[in-house]
XYZ file of C-alpha atoms in Angstrom:
669
model
C -46.625 33.997 1.523
C -46.415 30.221 1.980
C -47.244 28.351 5.180
C -43.609 27.243 5.297
C -42.369 30.855 5.185
C -44.762 31.845 7.955
C -43.760 28.871 10.091
C -40.058 29.700 9.677
C -40.705 33.353 10.541
C -42.681 32.270 13.606
C -39.805 30.075 14.838
C -37.263 32.851 14.248
C -39.424 35.437 15.991
C -40.003 33.163 18.967
C -36.300 32.341 19.303
C -35.315 36.011 19.057
C -37.834 37.097 21.675
C -36.858 34.397 24.172
C -33.145 34.996 23.598
C -33.548 38.742 24.175
C -35.749 38.217 27.213
C -33.245 35.782 28.689
C -30.298 38.113 28.021
C -32.096 40.999 29.714
C -33.660 38.890 32.481
C -36.963 40.142 31.178
C -40.469 38.972 30.377
C -41.067 37.462 26.924
C -44.372 39.301 26.401
C -42.750 42.630 27.276
C -39.797 41.871 24.986
C -42.196 41.014 22.155
C -44.101 44.262 22.738
C -40.842 46.228 22.759
C -39.753 44.659 19.482
C -43.019 45.384 17.672
C -43.200 48.958 18.974
C -39.641 49.644 17.859
C -40.379 48.391 14.336
C -43.574 50.424 14.078
C -41.878 53.527 15.422
C -39.130 53.200 12.813
C -41.869 52.829 10.210
C -43.556 56.024 11.373
C -46.769 54.210 12.333
C -46.252 55.137 16.000
C -44.274 57.682 17.984
C -43.556 58.345 21.660
C -44.264 54.743 22.666
C -43.974 53.390 26.209
C -44.220 49.828 27.499
C -46.065 49.589 30.824
C -47.953 46.325 31.441
C -50.945 46.601 33.764
C -53.734 44.128 34.442
C -56.724 44.078 36.737
C -60.221 42.602 36.670
C -61.843 43.730 33.439
C -58.911 45.569 31.895
C -55.439 44.842 30.561
C -52.878 46.948 28.707
C -49.217 46.606 27.772
C -48.294 50.123 26.693
C -49.413 53.366 25.163
C -48.280 56.244 22.938
C -49.188 59.852 22.316
C -48.654 61.228 18.815
C -46.262 64.114 18.284
C -49.099 66.618 18.116
C -50.860 64.941 21.076
C -54.109 64.646 19.123
C -54.065 60.834 18.999
C -53.908 58.306 21.869
C -52.656 54.788 21.100
C -53.234 51.853 23.476
C -51.502 48.465 23.058
C -52.460 44.893 23.915
C -49.939 42.081 23.374
C -50.961 38.474 22.768
C -47.798 36.359 22.927
C -47.836 32.558 22.924
C -45.067 29.980 23.369
C -46.731 27.800 20.692
C -48.119 30.405 18.296
C -49.071 28.054 15.470
C -51.053 25.693 17.700
C -54.136 27.938 17.712
C -55.591 30.879 15.819
C -56.377 34.280 17.310
C -60.164 34.230 17.043
C -62.454 37.160 16.362
C -63.938 36.804 19.851
C -60.455 36.992 21.430
C -59.575 40.001 19.292
C -62.725 41.876 20.277
C -62.203 40.939 23.936
C -58.685 42.413 23.871
C -59.967 45.690 22.421
C -62.748 45.809 25.056
C -60.164 45.432 27.823
C -58.196 48.360 26.399
C -61.292 50.582 26.320
C -62.188 49.538 29.858
C -58.722 50.654 30.921
C -59.280 54.028 29.231
C -62.636 54.408 30.976
C -61.114 53.623 34.366
C -58.269 56.085 33.739
C -60.879 58.747 33.062
C -62.487 57.849 36.407
C -59.221 58.256 38.333
C -57.511 54.849 38.162
C -54.146 56.552 38.816
C -55.153 57.057 42.461
C -55.305 53.275 42.929
C -51.933 52.504 41.322
C -48.683 52.702 43.267
C -46.734 55.798 42.178
C -43.521 53.769 42.031
C -44.950 51.568 39.265
C -44.555 52.423 35.593
C -48.305 51.992 35.145
C -48.979 55.027 37.348
C -47.385 57.425 34.858
C -49.359 55.735 32.092
C -52.659 56.156 33.938
C -51.949 59.844 34.560
C -50.952 60.422 30.929
C -54.007 58.604 29.542
C -56.391 60.434 31.882
C -55.008 63.766 30.688
C -54.926 62.712 27.023
C -58.616 61.764 27.054
C -59.479 65.426 27.591
C -57.402 66.555 24.592
C -57.156 63.898 21.861
C -59.266 63.835 18.726
C -58.985 60.099 18.089
C -57.992 56.829 19.752
C -56.251 53.882 18.098
C -56.316 50.438 19.703
C -53.500 48.062 18.683
C -53.443 44.304 19.159
C -50.041 42.660 18.615
C -49.947 38.886 18.331
C -47.536 36.158 17.257
C -50.565 34.071 16.255
C -52.519 34.262 12.995
C -55.766 36.184 13.423
C -59.013 35.004 11.866
C -60.387 38.567 11.817
C -58.117 41.518 11.070
C -60.690 44.190 10.236
C -62.720 45.447 13.180
C -65.202 48.283 12.469
C -64.510 51.683 14.071
C -66.373 52.667 17.220
C -66.508 55.642 19.592
C -65.414 56.379 23.139
C -67.493 59.224 24.555
C -67.611 60.960 21.202
C -63.948 60.260 20.320
C -63.511 58.117 17.170
C -61.854 54.758 17.885
C -60.104 52.606 15.276
C -58.684 49.100 15.658
C -55.361 47.777 14.325
C -54.576 44.054 14.360
C -50.894 43.228 13.849
C -50.899 39.450 13.824
C -48.142 37.036 12.794
C -48.974 37.296 9.086
C -48.985 41.103 9.087
C -45.760 41.295 11.089
C -44.159 38.916 8.589
C -45.336 40.987 5.618
C -44.026 44.123 7.289
C -40.604 42.656 8.009
C -40.069 41.046 4.610
C -41.611 43.666 2.342
C -38.406 45.659 1.981
C -40.469 48.807 2.556
C -40.253 51.048 5.581
C -43.983 50.849 6.228
C -47.188 49.381 4.877
C -48.588 51.096 1.780
C -51.093 53.879 2.377
C -54.405 53.379 0.570
C -56.559 56.494 0.108
C -60.131 56.395 -1.243
C -61.518 59.688 -2.607
C -65.218 60.226 -1.918
C -66.393 61.768 -4.149
C -63.761 60.833 -6.754
C -61.222 63.548 -7.521
C -61.394 65.105 -11.034
C -58.148 64.680 -12.947
C -56.483 65.208 -16.297
C -54.436 62.349 -17.697
C -51.031 62.929 -19.272
C -50.048 59.493 -20.584
C -46.371 58.664 -20.824
C -44.640 56.884 -23.665
C -42.734 54.969 -20.979
C -44.414 51.732 -19.910
C -43.213 51.894 -16.306
C -45.122 55.042 -15.275
C -47.992 57.402 -16.093
C -48.946 60.869 -14.842
C -52.230 62.577 -13.934
C -52.853 66.133 -12.746
C -55.494 67.024 -10.163
C -56.540 69.746 -7.733
C -57.087 68.522 -4.178
C -59.151 70.323 -1.482
C -56.900 71.597 1.308
C -59.145 69.978 3.916
C -58.603 66.561 2.314
C -54.818 66.939 2.272
C -54.750 68.152 5.894
C -56.919 65.202 6.925
C -54.534 62.781 5.194
C -51.606 64.167 7.194
C -53.643 64.061 10.415
C -54.338 60.359 9.826
C -51.007 59.149 8.467
C -48.486 61.752 9.655
C -44.939 61.469 8.346
C -45.721 58.057 6.813
C -47.011 60.103 3.878
C -43.490 61.477 3.484
C -41.723 58.128 3.770
C -39.626 58.604 0.657
C -38.973 62.221 1.590
C -37.813 61.767 5.163
C -37.414 65.400 6.193
C -39.547 66.132 9.226
C -41.746 69.189 9.401
C -40.641 71.071 12.534
C -42.861 74.160 12.881
C -42.783 77.164 10.545
C -39.016 77.723 10.612
C -38.037 78.634 7.066
C -39.401 81.308 4.772
C -41.329 78.724 2.770
C -43.306 77.443 5.754
C -44.056 80.924 7.073
C -45.204 81.985 3.612
C -47.495 78.971 3.352
C -49.010 79.768 6.742
C -49.582 83.416 5.850
C -51.344 82.437 2.621
C -53.569 79.925 4.442
C -54.594 82.474 7.058
C -54.940 85.628 4.969
C -55.424 84.620 1.320
C -56.748 81.033 1.211
C -58.441 81.609 -2.139
C -55.052 82.385 -3.702
C -53.312 79.315 -2.331
C -53.533 77.501 -5.661
C -51.964 80.482 -7.438
C -49.179 81.054 -4.899
C -48.188 77.503 -3.965
C -46.259 74.989 -6.083
C -48.459 72.152 -4.867
C -47.382 68.595 -4.243
C -45.733 65.838 -6.234
C -46.937 62.379 -5.270
C -46.367 58.802 -6.366
C -48.464 55.659 -6.168
C -48.047 51.987 -6.987
C -51.616 51.781 -8.291
C -54.396 54.270 -9.085
C -58.048 53.273 -9.549
C -59.777 55.605 -12.008
C -63.295 56.471 -13.089
C -63.134 56.502 -16.891
C -65.173 57.979 -19.726
C -66.773 55.902 -22.515
C -63.462 55.900 -24.362
C -61.638 54.474 -21.356
C -59.752 57.666 -20.536
C -59.362 58.569 -16.827
C -61.619 61.403 -15.629
C -61.550 60.955 -11.837
C -59.286 59.369 -9.214
C -61.294 56.928 -7.083
C -58.546 55.328 -4.994
C -54.764 55.551 -4.642
C -52.615 52.657 -3.428
C -49.170 53.242 -1.919
C -49.527 57.035 -1.828
C -46.294 58.912 -1.078
C -45.678 62.671 -1.163
C -42.147 63.120 -2.499
C -42.264 66.898 -2.856
C -44.573 69.187 -0.934
C -44.225 67.730 2.545
C -44.017 71.221 4.029
C -47.189 72.268 2.212
C -49.024 69.188 3.478
C -47.925 69.515 7.098
C -48.467 73.294 7.090
C -52.120 72.774 6.142
C -52.534 70.291 8.986
C -50.940 72.517 11.611
C -52.708 75.644 10.388
C -56.019 73.866 10.876
C -55.019 72.377 14.221
C -53.112 75.241 15.863
C -54.503 78.326 14.125
C -58.022 76.920 13.594
C -57.695 77.977 9.966
C -60.640 77.528 7.614
C -59.347 75.441 4.697
C -62.613 75.348 2.752
C -61.254 77.752 0.103
C -57.791 76.191 -0.127
C -56.977 74.140 -3.217
C -53.679 72.341 -3.873
C -52.449 71.173 -7.235
C -51.136 67.606 -7.383
C -49.000 65.814 -9.922
C -49.542 62.115 -9.307
C -47.213 59.606 -10.947
C -48.233 55.982 -11.027
C -45.049 53.896 -10.950
C -44.773 50.178 -11.520
C -44.147 48.592 -8.077
C -40.904 46.930 -9.169
C -39.510 50.327 -10.269
C -40.513 52.367 -7.188
C -37.115 52.419 -5.487
C -35.420 53.398 -8.726
C -37.794 56.019 -10.157
C -39.280 57.710 -7.080
C -35.960 59.136 -5.787
C -35.348 60.638 -9.229
C -38.815 62.236 -9.280
C -38.214 63.726 -5.849
C -34.716 64.980 -6.569
C -35.578 66.631 -9.880
C -39.000 68.018 -8.922
C -38.070 69.652 -5.643
C -37.177 73.299 -6.206
C -38.212 74.934 -2.919
C -35.928 73.003 -0.571
C -33.771 70.668 -2.581
C -33.933 67.041 -1.538
C -30.511 65.417 -1.572
C -29.670 61.749 -1.724
C -29.551 61.743 2.082
C -33.361 61.638 1.983
C -33.197 58.157 0.514
C -31.267 56.697 3.388
C -31.024 53.049 2.405
C -29.116 53.938 -0.747
C -27.038 56.659 0.883
C -23.335 56.022 0.345
C -22.731 55.950 4.114
C -25.062 52.984 4.635
C -23.864 51.233 1.499
C -20.293 51.509 2.794
C -21.185 50.242 6.282
C -22.970 47.244 4.765
C -20.132 46.477 2.372
C -17.512 46.476 5.116
C -19.517 44.666 7.809
C -20.433 41.831 5.418
C -16.745 40.922 5.187
C -15.704 42.004 8.685
C -15.101 39.040 11.001
C -15.643 39.577 14.710
C -13.087 37.761 16.891
C -14.153 34.479 18.474
C -14.089 34.959 22.238
C -16.001 31.905 23.478
C -13.192 29.429 22.856
C -14.933 27.868 19.850
C -12.720 29.562 17.268
C -15.859 30.445 15.288
C -15.636 34.013 14.026
C -18.898 35.794 13.238
C -20.347 38.784 11.408
C -22.333 41.707 12.785
C -25.086 41.780 10.184
C -25.958 45.360 9.193
C -29.500 45.490 7.810
C -29.297 48.452 5.454
C -32.799 47.781 4.112
C -35.682 46.128 5.915
C -35.834 42.361 5.542
C -32.254 41.785 4.344
C -31.499 39.347 7.160
C -34.692 37.368 6.536
C -34.020 37.339 2.793
C -30.446 36.127 3.308
C -31.671 33.399 5.657
C -34.300 32.321 3.118
C -31.611 31.965 0.446
C -30.060 29.249 2.592
C -32.850 26.874 1.617
C -31.972 23.786 3.628
C -32.122 23.530 7.406
C -28.371 22.755 7.751
C -27.494 25.789 5.603
C -29.812 28.030 7.620
C -28.245 26.736 10.827
C -24.788 27.529 9.430
C -25.922 31.016 8.380
C -27.216 31.772 11.876
C -23.999 30.488 13.406
C -21.984 32.975 11.370
C -24.639 35.720 11.546
C -26.297 35.295 14.965
C -29.537 37.235 15.350
C -28.200 38.952 18.472
C -25.600 40.585 16.199
C -28.095 41.948 13.676
C -28.533 45.723 13.772
C -30.503 48.198 11.671
C -29.997 51.783 10.517
C -32.121 52.979 13.428
C -30.019 50.918 15.869
C -26.813 52.386 14.449
C -28.114 55.942 14.893
C -29.060 55.118 18.479
C -25.642 53.659 19.329
C -23.694 56.536 17.777
C -25.841 59.375 19.155
C -25.666 57.889 22.655
C -21.846 57.819 22.452
C -21.778 61.398 21.166
C -23.870 62.579 24.123
C -27.150 63.237 22.316
C -29.494 61.102 24.444
C -32.324 63.616 24.162
C -32.404 62.954 20.404
C -32.386 59.178 20.930
C -35.250 59.565 23.406
C -37.435 61.185 20.747
C -37.884 57.853 19.033
C -36.216 55.823 16.325
C -37.507 57.778 13.358
C -36.760 61.304 14.626
C -33.359 60.261 15.919
C -32.498 58.678 12.586
C -33.461 61.828 10.658
C -31.173 63.905 12.910
C -28.431 61.313 12.481
C -28.597 61.595 8.699
C -28.450 65.395 8.904
C -25.230 65.099 10.931
C -23.793 62.507 8.535
C -24.542 64.823 5.621
C -22.936 67.813 7.371
C -19.775 65.935 8.404
C -19.404 62.656 6.471
C -17.175 60.189 8.309
C -14.572 58.090 6.567
C -16.214 54.683 6.680
C -13.409 52.135 6.837
C -12.746 48.934 8.763
C -11.692 50.743 11.947
C -14.762 52.988 11.842
C -17.089 49.987 11.573
C -15.256 48.150 14.357
C -15.704 51.135 16.658
C -19.376 51.556 15.782
C -19.920 47.876 16.593
C -18.061 48.444 19.866
C -20.597 51.193 20.632
C -23.316 48.606 19.979
C -21.692 46.158 22.404
C -21.390 48.909 25.026
C -25.007 49.984 24.503
C -26.250 46.397 24.867
C -24.212 45.939 28.053
C -25.732 49.089 29.538
C -29.193 47.990 28.419
C -28.778 44.683 30.229
C -27.571 46.491 33.348
C -30.572 48.845 33.177
C -32.905 45.842 33.163
C -31.184 44.344 36.203
C -31.511 47.659 38.048
C -35.273 47.724 37.493
C -35.480 50.473 34.868
C -38.723 48.898 33.606
C -40.549 50.803 30.867
C -37.945 53.570 31.092
C -35.089 51.193 30.228
C -34.428 52.609 26.774
C -34.238 56.155 28.168
C -31.990 55.156 31.061
C -29.711 53.223 28.701
C -29.039 56.038 26.233
C -28.508 58.547 29.047
C -26.122 56.209 30.884
C -24.025 55.662 27.755
C -23.944 59.421 27.174
C -23.021 60.116 30.813
C -20.235 57.534 30.685
C -18.951 59.103 27.466
C -19.001 62.538 29.099
C -17.396 61.456 32.372
C -14.576 59.609 30.605
C -14.193 62.341 27.957
C -14.871 59.682 25.302
C -11.780 57.731 26.322
C -13.462 54.337 26.760
C -11.350 51.974 24.680
C -13.709 50.976 21.888
C -10.914 49.094 20.147
C -10.524 46.839 23.181
C -14.291 46.258 23.313
C -14.173 45.206 19.657
C -11.267 42.811 20.253
C -12.920 41.234 23.284
C -16.500 41.528 21.962
C -17.514 42.529 25.462
C -16.999 45.229 28.060
C -14.351 44.735 30.739
C -15.135 43.837 34.349
C -13.950 47.282 35.422
C -16.327 48.961 32.989
C -19.202 46.684 34.006
C -18.652 47.515 37.684
C -18.480 51.227 36.863
C -21.793 50.988 35.007
C -23.424 49.318 37.992
C -22.359 52.315 40.073
C -23.260 54.987 37.514
C -26.553 53.658 36.220
C -28.714 54.100 39.365
C -27.613 57.744 39.597
C -28.549 58.381 35.985
C -31.842 56.541 36.416
C -32.751 58.735 39.365
C -32.159 61.905 37.333
C -34.057 60.639 34.280
C -37.068 59.287 36.159
C -37.523 62.314 38.426
C -38.504 65.018 35.949
C -38.984 68.653 36.736
C -42.515 69.599 37.817
C -45.093 69.256 35.069
C -43.087 66.806 32.965
C -43.870 63.189 32.173
C -40.716 61.015 32.222
C -40.966 60.294 28.502
C -41.359 63.967 27.617
C -38.668 65.029 30.086
C -36.124 62.681 28.488
C -36.588 64.396 25.109
C -35.448 67.745 26.448
C -31.946 69.153 26.525
C -32.734 70.197 30.101
C -32.857 66.494 31.044
C -29.372 65.938 29.618
C -28.245 69.075 31.439
C -29.517 67.554 34.707
C -28.029 64.108 34.023
C -24.655 65.541 33.025
C -24.444 67.130 36.488
C -24.786 63.774 38.242
C -22.028 63.516 40.795
C -19.927 60.572 39.650
C -16.191 60.091 39.381
C -14.537 57.542 37.121
C -13.240 54.710 39.360
C -9.470 54.370 39.473
C -9.577 50.800 38.132
C -11.471 51.988 35.054
C -9.269 55.068 34.645
C -6.283 52.748 34.231
C -7.718 51.168 31.078
C -8.983 54.335 29.387
C -7.338 55.692 26.255
C -5.070 58.714 26.440
C -6.957 60.486 23.662
C -10.719 60.682 23.152
C -12.623 58.919 20.395
C -14.645 61.958 19.404
C -16.314 62.677 16.084
C -13.093 63.897 14.499
C -11.350 60.651 15.409
C -14.161 58.447 14.144
C -14.438 60.491 10.964
C -10.857 59.647 10.170
C -9.321 62.911 11.336
C -7.152 63.827 14.296
C -7.884 62.295 17.678
C -7.481 65.554 19.536
C -10.395 67.515 20.960
C -11.294 70.416 18.690
C -11.599 74.010 19.773
C -15.391 74.065 19.801
C -15.568 74.555 23.567
C -13.084 77.455 23.427
C -14.977 79.101 20.585
C -18.236 78.679 22.474
C -16.821 80.271 25.624
C -15.937 83.357 23.598
C -19.683 83.983 23.169
C -21.056 85.875 26.213
C -23.707 84.181 28.343
C -26.196 86.976 27.675
C -25.906 86.339 23.931
C -26.881 82.690 24.407
C -29.861 83.866 26.465
C -30.766 86.384 23.764
C -30.675 83.653 21.099
C -32.992 81.494 23.234
C -35.476 84.368 23.680
C -35.313 85.248 19.972
C -35.873 81.620 18.982
C -38.891 81.359 21.272
C -40.443 84.514 19.829
C -39.741 83.791 16.158
C -39.849 79.955 16.143
C -37.011 80.034 13.639
C -34.965 77.385 15.458
C -36.026 73.892 16.338
C -37.287 73.468 19.935
C -34.310 71.314 20.935
C -31.887 73.962 19.614
C -33.635 76.639 21.681
C -33.416 74.445 24.782
C -29.777 73.692 24.072
C -28.623 77.322 23.777
C -30.547 78.192 26.959
C -28.795 75.358 28.830
C -25.402 76.385 27.439
C -26.052 79.974 28.512
C -26.675 78.816 32.094
C -23.468 76.773 32.106
C -21.367 79.605 30.692
C -22.817 82.046 33.204
C -22.074 79.644 36.060
C -18.524 79.015 34.869
C -19.221 75.323 34.284
C -17.672 73.094 31.634
C -19.688 72.455 28.494
C -19.393 69.004 26.846
C -17.664 69.101 23.472
C -20.698 67.749 21.636
C -22.995 70.323 23.230
C -20.537 73.052 22.289
C -20.567 71.918 18.669
C -24.373 71.777 18.561
C -24.697 75.179 20.256
C -22.319 76.820 17.792
C -24.283 75.296 14.936
C -27.538 76.667 16.402
C -25.935 80.119 16.793
C -24.795 80.098 13.151
C -28.298 79.093 12.108
C -29.784 81.935 14.188
C -27.430 84.492 12.632
C -28.310 83.233 9.173
C -32.032 83.534 9.909
C -31.849 87.117 11.151
C -30.726 87.094 14.792
C -28.845 90.314 15.643
C -26.502 90.035 18.668
C -26.584 93.808 19.033
C -30.351 93.700 19.532
């Protein structure tokens, strides 16, 4: 990376942050924190993140996160400067920031929440951190900075017996992350002692294969540390022991650990580089270190070991797992790894949907949006593109290709940064419109996985009109997001935004004129006024969770959407006048008819007690995902009360019922 590249990235980052902060009437440091957290959540480095700045004498923090399994607490400090290249981030400043984070944790443990106003976002954070400190097994401290750090490796420490690690994401690391083209930074795993292996050299120069047997404890520990980042090229999430494979793995771990190697197919992994211990002839005998480790087949095995140890307190000392490790030349990773995964996976076949960047849906969206001109609405006559970033770093790469300053200025004029959107953004816009805010609230990565499942089940016809309407959803989402900021949504802004879009979609029966929004590249005054009236009602429902729920956790539940969808709000007459006659539901956007399907009618033919029975069965057997169980329970309550069920909920509920029947649910008991 050259100094010129870093300087250009710094200027672009600074301009983007200030432009976003100005558009949302927000704080630049908070906007910077939001941006970094979103990128790291997409990458799988973080999950369940919340921005909540708080500062007092001796401590300072800008947000926190709790991992999906709630065994890791992450605390964030943001260092944002208006002139980032004027000074370096020194080692002393880095260590001081980490000390302030630990002081905050210590004060939370001592009851800091009692001294913080309950109406402030920081109060929820203090309560959550105080509780987490009694449960978590490790703490990660993150320092985000738009300056270059002089020290990026800080030794691990402890906090009252809890291991503490330190992550410095400075300007250089953020630049590498954004321009690497990869979803996340490579995982480097040292094996101490080195792992015995057998080499199986390939006649092909671009890869080689070794076979090894890995201790189950080591594999479980890898998943505990890196989570789904290990499965980056195999994006299916492990969601409890739902299928026969997972249940079988768990039973073997608990009752026949010594036979695990015989019963289980093991894992298939890839790496960009493997460091070996060799014999006198130079042949590999042991694996010392693996760079860029990815598990492309065996994700369920890996996660099952982790959860068996964590939830069932299983003893993994006798468990052994076979591993086929393929070292692939870095320049061939994106070509060869998908083929390895597709052809090696026999338990649960991985389809091309797992490799999302190259999925035909995303390729089609990119192809169309690159040549799709958005109307000029500012009187300049200058039409623009909405730049769809199918793979990480495409926008930066395209900007770099315009090597002179005038050409870069022209590129940005045609492709303004405010009109850049990623795969994760697209999933967020579409799921909000289709009334799935509880999925959006679970974070960028989880929401995107669910989005790809839906795309695979019902592929839309991606044409010019489809892309125009998706971009209109983006414009609507951004308008709601700006309104949420002006109404003081604070750290809950992202949750309030997705729920408000979903509530608007529900209340209008998806008749908001997306085609008009595309033509005007903005929402109408009537729609903006309606949002100002609707948003505070939605915010009240989202930020006042049922007893025992944290706002962030509450927003992930179908029960939250059930509560929000009951908000008493009627579409204003002035907005009603400009709504479409027919809804823009999934059938319409997929290129089919624009009439509402019969999902709601079919759902009403299922008795309320059957929905309740499915919910009870799912809770006992764990054969459905948690959100599906919550959904059918909510639908059962609505059916029993004679209430309407949104079309999207009806579709999801019917899908969950079909899944339950397939997995052994018997309506007759």
